[in-house]
XYZ file of C-alpha atoms in Angstrom:
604
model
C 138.358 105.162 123.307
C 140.384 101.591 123.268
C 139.854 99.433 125.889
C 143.348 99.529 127.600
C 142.113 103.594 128.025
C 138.670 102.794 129.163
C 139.561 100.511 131.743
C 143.497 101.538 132.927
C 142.246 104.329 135.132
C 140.328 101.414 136.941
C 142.946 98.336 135.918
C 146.246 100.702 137.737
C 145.677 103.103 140.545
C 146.410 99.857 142.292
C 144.608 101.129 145.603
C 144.438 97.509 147.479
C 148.511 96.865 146.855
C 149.406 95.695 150.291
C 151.723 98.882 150.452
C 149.620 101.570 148.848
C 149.989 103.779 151.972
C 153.452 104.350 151.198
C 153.045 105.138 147.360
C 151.113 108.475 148.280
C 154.529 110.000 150.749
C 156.722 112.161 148.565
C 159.817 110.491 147.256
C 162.739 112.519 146.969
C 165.474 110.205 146.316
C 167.820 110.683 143.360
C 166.874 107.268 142.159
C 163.806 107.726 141.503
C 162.065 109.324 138.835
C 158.695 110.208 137.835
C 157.803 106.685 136.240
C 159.343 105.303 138.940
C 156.895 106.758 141.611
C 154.662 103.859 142.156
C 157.894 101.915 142.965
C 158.031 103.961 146.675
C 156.390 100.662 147.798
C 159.262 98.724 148.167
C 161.206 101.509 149.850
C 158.455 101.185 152.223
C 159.612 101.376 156.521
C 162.283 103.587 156.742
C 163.912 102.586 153.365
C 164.069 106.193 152.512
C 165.736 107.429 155.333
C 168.741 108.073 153.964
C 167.781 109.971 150.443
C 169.957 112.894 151.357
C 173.278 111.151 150.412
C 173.987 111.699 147.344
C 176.964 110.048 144.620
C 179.288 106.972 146.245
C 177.733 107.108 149.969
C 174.256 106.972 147.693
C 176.038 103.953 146.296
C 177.537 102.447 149.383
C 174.548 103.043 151.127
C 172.075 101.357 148.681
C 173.706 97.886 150.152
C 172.180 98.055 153.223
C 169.589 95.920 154.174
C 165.944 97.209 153.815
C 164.492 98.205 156.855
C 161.364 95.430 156.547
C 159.212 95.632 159.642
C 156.249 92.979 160.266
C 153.700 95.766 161.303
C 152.499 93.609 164.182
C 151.811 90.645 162.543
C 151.409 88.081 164.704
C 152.652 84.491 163.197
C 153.580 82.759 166.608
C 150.534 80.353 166.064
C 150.657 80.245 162.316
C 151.555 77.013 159.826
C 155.278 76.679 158.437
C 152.834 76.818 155.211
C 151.191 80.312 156.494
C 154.562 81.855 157.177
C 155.363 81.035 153.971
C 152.625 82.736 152.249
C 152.905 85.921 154.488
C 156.213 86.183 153.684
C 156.400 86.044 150.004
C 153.747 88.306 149.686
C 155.569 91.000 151.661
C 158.975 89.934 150.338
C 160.175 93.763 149.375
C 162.118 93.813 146.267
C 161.851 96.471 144.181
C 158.981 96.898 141.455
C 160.866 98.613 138.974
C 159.897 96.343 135.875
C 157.635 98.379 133.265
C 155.221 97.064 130.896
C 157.979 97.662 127.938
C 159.726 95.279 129.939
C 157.576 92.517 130.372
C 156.164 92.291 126.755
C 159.915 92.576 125.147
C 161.291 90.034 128.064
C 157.816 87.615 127.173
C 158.941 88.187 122.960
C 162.608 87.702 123.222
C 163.757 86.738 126.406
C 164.735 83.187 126.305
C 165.638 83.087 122.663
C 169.176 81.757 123.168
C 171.444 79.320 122.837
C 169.060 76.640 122.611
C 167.603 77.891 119.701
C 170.795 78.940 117.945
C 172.718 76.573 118.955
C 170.699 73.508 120.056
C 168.729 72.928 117.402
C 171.541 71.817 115.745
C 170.991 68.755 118.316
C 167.345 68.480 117.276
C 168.082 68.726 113.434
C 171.058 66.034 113.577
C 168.961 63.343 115.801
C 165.314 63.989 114.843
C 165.535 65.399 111.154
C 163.631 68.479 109.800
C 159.791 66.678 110.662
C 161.244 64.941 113.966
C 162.364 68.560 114.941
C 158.874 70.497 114.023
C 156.756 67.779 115.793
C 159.231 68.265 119.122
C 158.702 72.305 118.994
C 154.948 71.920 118.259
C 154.705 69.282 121.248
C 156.916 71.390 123.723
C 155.500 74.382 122.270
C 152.172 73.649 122.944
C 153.074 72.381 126.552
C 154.096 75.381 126.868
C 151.710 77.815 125.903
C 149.566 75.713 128.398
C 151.920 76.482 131.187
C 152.023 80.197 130.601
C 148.447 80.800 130.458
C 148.037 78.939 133.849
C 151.127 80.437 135.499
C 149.811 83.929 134.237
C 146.577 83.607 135.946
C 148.575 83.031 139.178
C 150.304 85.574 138.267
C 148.294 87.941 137.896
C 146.045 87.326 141.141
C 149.215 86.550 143.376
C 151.892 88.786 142.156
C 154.630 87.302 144.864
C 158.127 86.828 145.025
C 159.381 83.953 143.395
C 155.984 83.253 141.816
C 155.488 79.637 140.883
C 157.875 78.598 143.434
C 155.926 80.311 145.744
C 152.668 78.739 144.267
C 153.737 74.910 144.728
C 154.574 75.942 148.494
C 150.802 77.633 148.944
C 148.521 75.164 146.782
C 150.416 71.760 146.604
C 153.316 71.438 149.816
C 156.206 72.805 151.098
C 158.278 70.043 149.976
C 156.942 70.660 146.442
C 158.175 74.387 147.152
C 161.434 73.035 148.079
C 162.439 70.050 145.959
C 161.263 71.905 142.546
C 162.839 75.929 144.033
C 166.132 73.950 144.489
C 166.207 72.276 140.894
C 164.949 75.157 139.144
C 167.539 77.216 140.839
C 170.312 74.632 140.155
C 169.152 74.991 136.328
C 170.179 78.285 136.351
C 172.911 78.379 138.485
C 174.644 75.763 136.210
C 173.312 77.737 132.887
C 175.378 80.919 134.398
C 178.847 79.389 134.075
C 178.313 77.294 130.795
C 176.999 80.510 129.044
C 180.339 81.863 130.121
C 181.855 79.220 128.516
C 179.414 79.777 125.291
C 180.732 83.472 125.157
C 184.180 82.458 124.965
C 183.757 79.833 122.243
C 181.853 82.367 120.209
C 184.407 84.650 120.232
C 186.680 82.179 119.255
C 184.642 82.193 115.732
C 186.967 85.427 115.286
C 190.120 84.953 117.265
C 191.437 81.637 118.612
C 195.053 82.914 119.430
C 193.742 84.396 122.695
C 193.401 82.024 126.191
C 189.524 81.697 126.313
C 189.414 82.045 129.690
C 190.409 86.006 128.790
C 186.734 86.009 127.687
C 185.332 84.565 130.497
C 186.644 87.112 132.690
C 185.509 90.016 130.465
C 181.547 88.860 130.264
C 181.723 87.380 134.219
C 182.632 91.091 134.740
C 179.928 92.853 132.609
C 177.253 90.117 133.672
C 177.353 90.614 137.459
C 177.700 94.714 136.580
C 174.299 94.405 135.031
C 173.051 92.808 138.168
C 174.534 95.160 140.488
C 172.001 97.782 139.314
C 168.981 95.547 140.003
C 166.048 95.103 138.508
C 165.922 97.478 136.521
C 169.238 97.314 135.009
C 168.202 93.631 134.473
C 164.975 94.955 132.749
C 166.532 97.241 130.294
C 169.323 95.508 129.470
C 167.148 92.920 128.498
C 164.788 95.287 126.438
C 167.596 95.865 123.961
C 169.540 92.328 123.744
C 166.052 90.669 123.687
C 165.202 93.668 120.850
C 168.512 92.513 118.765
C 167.448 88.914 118.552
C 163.758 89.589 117.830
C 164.971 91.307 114.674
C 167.599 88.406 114.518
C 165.367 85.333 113.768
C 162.971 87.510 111.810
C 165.672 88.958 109.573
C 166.761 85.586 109.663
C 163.081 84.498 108.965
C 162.742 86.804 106.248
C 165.985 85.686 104.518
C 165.675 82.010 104.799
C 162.611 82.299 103.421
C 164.240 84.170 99.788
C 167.116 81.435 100.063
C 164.537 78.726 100.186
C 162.570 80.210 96.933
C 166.205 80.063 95.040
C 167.707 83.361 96.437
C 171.362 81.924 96.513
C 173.977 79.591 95.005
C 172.283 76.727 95.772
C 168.983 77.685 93.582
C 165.601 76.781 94.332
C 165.503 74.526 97.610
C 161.655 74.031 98.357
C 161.754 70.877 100.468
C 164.433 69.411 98.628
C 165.600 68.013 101.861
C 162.806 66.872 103.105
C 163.180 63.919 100.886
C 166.465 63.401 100.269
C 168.114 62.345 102.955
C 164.378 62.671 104.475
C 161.680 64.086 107.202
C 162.922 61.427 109.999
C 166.077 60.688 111.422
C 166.252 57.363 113.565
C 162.621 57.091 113.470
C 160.831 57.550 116.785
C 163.835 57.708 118.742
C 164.749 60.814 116.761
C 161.401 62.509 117.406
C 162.399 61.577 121.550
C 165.430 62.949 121.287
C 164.291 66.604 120.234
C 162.408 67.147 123.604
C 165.570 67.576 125.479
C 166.762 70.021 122.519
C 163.207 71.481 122.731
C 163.125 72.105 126.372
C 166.610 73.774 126.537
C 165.554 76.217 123.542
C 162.328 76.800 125.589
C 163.617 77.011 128.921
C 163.345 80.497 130.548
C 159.887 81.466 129.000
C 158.604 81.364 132.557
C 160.654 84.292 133.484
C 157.670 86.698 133.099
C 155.998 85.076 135.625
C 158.868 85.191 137.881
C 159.338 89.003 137.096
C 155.805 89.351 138.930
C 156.647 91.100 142.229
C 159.150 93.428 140.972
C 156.480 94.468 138.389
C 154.592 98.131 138.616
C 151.204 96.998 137.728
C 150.993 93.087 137.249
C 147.183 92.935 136.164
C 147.921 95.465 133.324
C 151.042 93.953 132.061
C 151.327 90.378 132.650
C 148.164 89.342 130.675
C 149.718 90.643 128.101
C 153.146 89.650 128.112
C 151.821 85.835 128.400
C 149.510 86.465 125.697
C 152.564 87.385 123.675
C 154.111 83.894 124.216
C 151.484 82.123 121.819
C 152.771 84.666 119.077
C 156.715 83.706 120.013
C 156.209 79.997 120.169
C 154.434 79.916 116.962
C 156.695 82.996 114.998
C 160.080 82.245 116.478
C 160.438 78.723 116.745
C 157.800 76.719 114.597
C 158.411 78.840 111.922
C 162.030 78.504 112.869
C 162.253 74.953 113.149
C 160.428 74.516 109.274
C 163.058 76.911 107.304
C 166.079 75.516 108.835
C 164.929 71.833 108.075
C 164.316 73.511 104.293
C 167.832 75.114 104.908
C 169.966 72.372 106.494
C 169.906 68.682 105.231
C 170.359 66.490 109.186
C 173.225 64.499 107.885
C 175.255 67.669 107.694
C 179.060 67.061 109.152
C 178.915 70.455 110.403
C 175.728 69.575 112.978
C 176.013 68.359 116.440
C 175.481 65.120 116.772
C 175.860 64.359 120.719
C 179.490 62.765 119.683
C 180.899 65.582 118.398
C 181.843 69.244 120.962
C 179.731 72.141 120.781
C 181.059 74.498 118.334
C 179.200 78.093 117.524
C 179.770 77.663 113.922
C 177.956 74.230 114.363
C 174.238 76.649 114.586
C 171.822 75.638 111.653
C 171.988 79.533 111.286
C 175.116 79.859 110.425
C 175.196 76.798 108.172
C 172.306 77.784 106.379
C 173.854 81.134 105.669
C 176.949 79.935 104.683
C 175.401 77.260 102.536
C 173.697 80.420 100.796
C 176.791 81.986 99.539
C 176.405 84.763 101.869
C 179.518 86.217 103.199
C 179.080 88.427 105.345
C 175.999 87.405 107.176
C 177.511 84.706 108.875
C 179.489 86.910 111.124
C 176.471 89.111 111.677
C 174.700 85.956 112.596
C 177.868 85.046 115.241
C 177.108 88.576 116.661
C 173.826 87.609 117.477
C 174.416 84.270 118.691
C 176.974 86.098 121.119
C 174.074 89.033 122.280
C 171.910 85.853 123.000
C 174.695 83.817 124.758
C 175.499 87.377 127.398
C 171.229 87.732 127.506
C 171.098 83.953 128.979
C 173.824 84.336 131.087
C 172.027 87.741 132.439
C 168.787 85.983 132.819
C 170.752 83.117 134.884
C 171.849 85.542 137.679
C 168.490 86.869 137.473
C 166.442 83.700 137.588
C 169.122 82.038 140.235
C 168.794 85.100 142.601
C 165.190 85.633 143.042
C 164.493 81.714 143.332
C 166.900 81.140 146.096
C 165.454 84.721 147.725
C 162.043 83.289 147.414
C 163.172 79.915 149.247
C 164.676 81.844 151.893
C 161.543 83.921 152.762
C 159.669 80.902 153.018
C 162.150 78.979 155.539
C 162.855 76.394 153.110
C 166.810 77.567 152.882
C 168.965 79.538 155.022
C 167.511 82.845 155.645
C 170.479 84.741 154.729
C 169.956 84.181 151.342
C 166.758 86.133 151.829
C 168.567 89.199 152.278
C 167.241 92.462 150.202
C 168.861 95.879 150.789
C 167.491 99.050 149.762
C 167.930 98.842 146.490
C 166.050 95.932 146.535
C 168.510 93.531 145.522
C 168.509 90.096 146.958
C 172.434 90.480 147.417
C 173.341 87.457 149.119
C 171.595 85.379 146.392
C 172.816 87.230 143.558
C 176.787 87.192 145.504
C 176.061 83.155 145.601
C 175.081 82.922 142.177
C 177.971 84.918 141.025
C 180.313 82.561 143.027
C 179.128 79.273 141.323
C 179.797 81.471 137.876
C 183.747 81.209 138.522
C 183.121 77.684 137.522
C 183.191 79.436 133.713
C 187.268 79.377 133.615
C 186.638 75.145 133.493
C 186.839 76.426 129.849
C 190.248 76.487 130.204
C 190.347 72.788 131.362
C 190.730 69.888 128.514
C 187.408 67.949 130.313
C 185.480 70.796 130.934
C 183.005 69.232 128.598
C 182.456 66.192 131.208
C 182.412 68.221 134.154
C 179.196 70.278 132.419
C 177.590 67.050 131.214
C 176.861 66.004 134.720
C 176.561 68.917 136.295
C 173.177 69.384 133.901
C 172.484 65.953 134.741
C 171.379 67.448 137.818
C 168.813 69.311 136.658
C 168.378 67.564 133.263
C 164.362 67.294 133.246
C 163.899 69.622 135.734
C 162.253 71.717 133.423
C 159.489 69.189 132.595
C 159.166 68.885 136.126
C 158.757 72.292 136.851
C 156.211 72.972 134.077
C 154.119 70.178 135.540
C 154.167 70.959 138.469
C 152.770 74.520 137.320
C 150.392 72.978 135.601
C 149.102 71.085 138.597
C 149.434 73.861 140.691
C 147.001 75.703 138.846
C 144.494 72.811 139.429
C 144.306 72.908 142.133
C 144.081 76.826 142.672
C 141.266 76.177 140.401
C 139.613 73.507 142.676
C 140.241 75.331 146.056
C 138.351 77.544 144.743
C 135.519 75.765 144.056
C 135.867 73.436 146.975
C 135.637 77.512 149.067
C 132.417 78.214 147.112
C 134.322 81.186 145.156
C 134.586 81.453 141.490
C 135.974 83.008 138.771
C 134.641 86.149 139.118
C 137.252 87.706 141.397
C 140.339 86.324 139.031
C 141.716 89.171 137.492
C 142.778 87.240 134.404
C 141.307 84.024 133.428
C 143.648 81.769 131.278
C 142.310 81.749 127.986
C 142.807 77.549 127.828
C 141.253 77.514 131.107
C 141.535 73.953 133.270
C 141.661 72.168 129.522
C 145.240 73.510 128.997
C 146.494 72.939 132.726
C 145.227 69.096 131.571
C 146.533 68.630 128.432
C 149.867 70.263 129.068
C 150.711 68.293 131.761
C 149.881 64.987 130.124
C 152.142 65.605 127.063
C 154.681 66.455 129.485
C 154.618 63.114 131.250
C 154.255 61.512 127.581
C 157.361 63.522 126.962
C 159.230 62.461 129.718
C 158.163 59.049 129.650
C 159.861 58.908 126.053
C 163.080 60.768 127.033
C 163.607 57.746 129.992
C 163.265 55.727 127.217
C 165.813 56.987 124.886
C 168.105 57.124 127.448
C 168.113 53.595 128.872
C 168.080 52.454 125.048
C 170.237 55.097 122.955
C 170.338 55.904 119.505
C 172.591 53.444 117.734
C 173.491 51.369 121.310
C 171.986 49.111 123.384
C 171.575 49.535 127.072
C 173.310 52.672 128.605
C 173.517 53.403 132.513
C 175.898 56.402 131.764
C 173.923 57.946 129.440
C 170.057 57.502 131.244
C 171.868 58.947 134.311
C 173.164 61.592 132.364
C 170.041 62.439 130.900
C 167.494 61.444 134.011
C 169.917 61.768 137.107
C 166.902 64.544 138.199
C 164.521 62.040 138.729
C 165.967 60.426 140.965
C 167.196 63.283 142.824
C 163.450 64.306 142.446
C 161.692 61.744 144.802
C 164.537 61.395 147.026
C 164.269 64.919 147.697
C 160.664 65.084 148.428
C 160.828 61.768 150.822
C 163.864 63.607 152.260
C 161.820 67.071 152.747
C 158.979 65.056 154.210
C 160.955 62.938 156.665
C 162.669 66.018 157.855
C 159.094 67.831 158.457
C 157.618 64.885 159.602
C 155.080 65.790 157.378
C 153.720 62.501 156.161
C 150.059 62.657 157.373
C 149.650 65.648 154.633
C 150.673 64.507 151.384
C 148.800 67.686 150.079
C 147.284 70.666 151.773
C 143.487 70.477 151.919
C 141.679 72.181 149.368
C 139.554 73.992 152.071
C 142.686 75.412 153.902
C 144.213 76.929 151.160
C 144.914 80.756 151.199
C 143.128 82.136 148.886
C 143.485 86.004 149.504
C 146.979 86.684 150.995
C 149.278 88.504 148.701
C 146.913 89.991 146.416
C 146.941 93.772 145.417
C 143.100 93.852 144.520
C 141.436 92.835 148.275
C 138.502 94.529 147.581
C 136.678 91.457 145.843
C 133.292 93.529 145.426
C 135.535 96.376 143.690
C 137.333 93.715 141.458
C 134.011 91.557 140.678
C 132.830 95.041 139.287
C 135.398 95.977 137.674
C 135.998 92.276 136.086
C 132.130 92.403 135.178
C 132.421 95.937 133.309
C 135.447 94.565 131.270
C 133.487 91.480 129.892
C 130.628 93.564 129.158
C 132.760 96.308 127.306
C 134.373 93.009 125.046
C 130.261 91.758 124.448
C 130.039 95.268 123.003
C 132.538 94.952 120.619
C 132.812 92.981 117.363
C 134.044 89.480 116.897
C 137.286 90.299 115.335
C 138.298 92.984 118.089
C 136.978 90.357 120.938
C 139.311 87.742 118.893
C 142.494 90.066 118.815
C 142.093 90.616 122.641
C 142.381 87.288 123.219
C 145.395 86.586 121.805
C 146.922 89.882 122.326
């Protein structure tokens, strides 16, 4: 018997979910199927009062807000910071995500545009060895980051996750200033992906307006959307699917090109020496994180998938595990055949100077540069499923990070709103608003007007993966500093506090060198425009936070105490004796076991 069947009977009847009660009534809405059974939670108080109606009153109906009651919970005399915490763990969207879900969004689901497209940025600026050492930096940072947010995770499977988490272990002002950014990242991302789509089509056809395509994918995005969760979920199964097979076909090819497959004839590392492994020195290696951190941006999504999840401590250890595998597979492996593919003083690259153009990916160069004819439209294809999968994961990402702020007072509660599909509609009707901003493409300086609208959120990423970092510090301390330990954590990161650590030190290292690159620029001398361009989040960072805190008048408490931290609301397993039992039967089932099986588990 494996171990997933030895231990799943345990690991997901899920009997201490905060809304178990309601899992055991009989569901008889159309909706919901068999597999979706254990979702009845979220249609929890009087959701499923209306699962008579059927077709377009179903439909009509379905936008509704969610009957939510507080079942005489009294929070007259408790913190801002308690509210919060109460709230997010009884935020009720709907957990509709499967394990299938998780493990293909955690493989493929932010392998975009960055990748295809923007490490034509990191190839021109930092050459083949200045790119590899950026991934494997950023890369690392990140595998750090998912391990500690999937512990979290895992124990604390709330709405809007890590947002949640800086709120509940750090300060509300954390919650806020870092919610807002992150959800500015994505709200931007939605309208510039637009923009992506229509310049990829315009590989093909450049006779029609773009804004034509804008309209078309706007439409289809916010469809996907409409249908919730799980629409979002399975629509991402198969786009995240396509480019899997993508980058390893792509993989797999480059690999026969390289060993003289081609017109070119044998490569090898031809290009590694002539015109070279560096570009601009250490400047070039500085400029890659940006690159980096757009190509790596959205990997966190898992984590934020956590409350609409069926059973979190079955699936999300898994799907973070699978990150390691992605990291190393999709983009280190990546990053060294296109530097064997593509010498950086290519014409065709982006250079910063020159406008984004689709047929400027390394991909398609590298292809084209083969001989191949065909494959460079395939390639185009794929760059255009990965463009509409982004732009999907924007509305997504957007909409549950503004729902999350709004159930912990930080924004207007109105944005909060969930109906009974468990959509956060408002948020999602917001987010699809700030999209209209796509038909800029239309506009001869629609390339400015995107330039400084991501200087808004330009290193918010960095910030945000800190900050997670952090975060799980001091969970990690609290609970020392409460006499618990790790015996009641359902999943333990496998890099433990020594990845929280180092992550978040090459972070700072790596922000510290993109400040510098943009006060002194590559090929200039001093540049205000372009370190405001590239840093205007920093900033906007602190003056946030001393904002937040003035407003609070919350300045005796830079940080909640480690002793008054909540460590129990919001998990599903309550029963610690239960889940110390069950936690000490799973180690001693691994002991059991041979090295290489205890090796694959903890990786996979």
């Amino acid at each position: 018997m494996s171990y997933n069947e030895d231990y799943e009977k345990n690991i997901s009847h899920d009997n201490s979910d905060a809304f178990s009660q309601s899992k055991s009534k009989k569901v008889i809405n159309n909706d919901i199927d068999e597999e979706s059974l254990s979702d009845a939670s979220s249609y929890s108080s009087g959701a499923l009062s209306t699962t008579q109606l059927t077709g377009f009153a179903k439909f009509i109906d379905s936008f509704k807000p969610i009957n939510f009651e507080e079942d005489g919970i009294d929070t007259s005399k408790m913190s801002a910071i308690e509210k919060s915490v109460i709230a997010n763990s009884r935020h009720p969207l709907a957990r509709r995500l499967k394990s299938r879900h998780l493990q293909m969004i955690a493989i493929g689901g932010s392998i975009g545009t960055g990748l295809f497209v923007g490490s034509s940025y990191a190839l021109s600026l930092g050459g083949p060895a200045g790119m590899l050492i950026g991934y494997v930096l950023v890369g690392y940072s990140m595998l750090c980051v998912i391990f500690s947010l999937g512990e979290l995770s895992v124990q604390f499977p709330v709405s809007g996750s890590f947002n949640a988490f800086f709120t509940r272990f750090v300060d509300d002002s954390w919650g806020w200033t870092l919610g807002l950014l992150y959800a500015c990242s994505w709200l931007i991302s939605f309208p510039s992906e637009l923009v992506a789509c229509a310049l990829t089509i315009e590989y093909w056809n450049e006779t029609v307006n773009p804004a034509v395509w804008v309209a078309i994918f706007y439409v289809i995005i916010i469809s996907i959307n409409f249908f919730g969760v799980k629409g979002y979920g399975e629509v991402e199964y198969v786009l995240s699917f396509i480019k899997v097979l993508a980058v390893v076909g792509f993989s797999i090819l480059g690999i026969c090109i390289i060993s003289g497959v081609g017109e070119q004839g044998y490569i090898g590392g031809r290009y590694w020496h002539n015109p070279g492994a560096f570009n601009h020195g250490f400047k070039g290696v500085c400029s890659v994180f940006i690159s980096a951190a757009f190509s790596f941006g959205g990997i966190e999504l898992v984590a934020l998938a956590a409350a609409e999840t069926q059973n979190p401590r079955k699936s999300l250890p898994k799907a973070t595990k699978q990150v390691f595998w992605r990291i190393t597979l999709f983009y280190v492996v990546t990053a060294i055949i296109i530097g064997c593919l593509v010498p950086y003083n290519d014409p065709r690259l982006l250079d910063g100077s020159s406008s984004e153009d689709i047929t400027s990916s390394p991909f398609v160069i590298a292809i084209q540069n083969g001989g191949i004819k065909v494959l460079p439209h395939i390639m185009n294809s794929v760059i255009l499923v990965a463009v509409v999968s982004v732009g999907n994961s924007s509305v997504y990402g957007c909409s549950r990070t503004l729902a999350s702020l709004a159930a912990q007072g930080l924004i207007p509660s109105i944005f909060g709103f969930i109906d009974k599909a468990g959509r956060p509609m408002v948020a999602i009707m917001f987010t699809n608003l700030i999209g209209l901003l796509g038909f800029l493409v239309s506009n001869n300086n629609q390339d400015t007007v995107f330039t400084w609208f991501f200087s808004v959120c330009s290193l918010s990423s960095f910030f945000t993966w800190m900050a997670i970092c952090f975060t799980h510090l001091r969970w990690r301390w609290a609970l020392h500093a409460q006499g618990r330990s790790l015996d009641e954590v359902a999943f333990v990161s496998p890099m433990g506090t020594f990845g929280s650590y180092t992550g978040a030190i090459i972070l700072f290292l790596i922000v510290i060198g993109e400040i510098w690159v943009s006060i002194w620029p590559i090929g200039d001398g001093v540049s205000a425009e372009t370190f405001w361009q590239n840093c205007l989040s920093l900033p906007l960072l602190i003056l946030m936070i001393i904002g937040h805190k003035t407003y609070r008048k919350s300045w005796r408490r830079i940080m909640i105490k480690l002793e008054d931290i909540d460590l129990d609301t919001g998990r599903r397993d309550v029963d610690l004796e239960l889940l110390k039992q069950e936690i000490a039967e799973e180690k001693q089932f691994l002991k059991s076991k041979p090295f290489y099986y205890r090796f694959y588990r903890f990786w996979c």
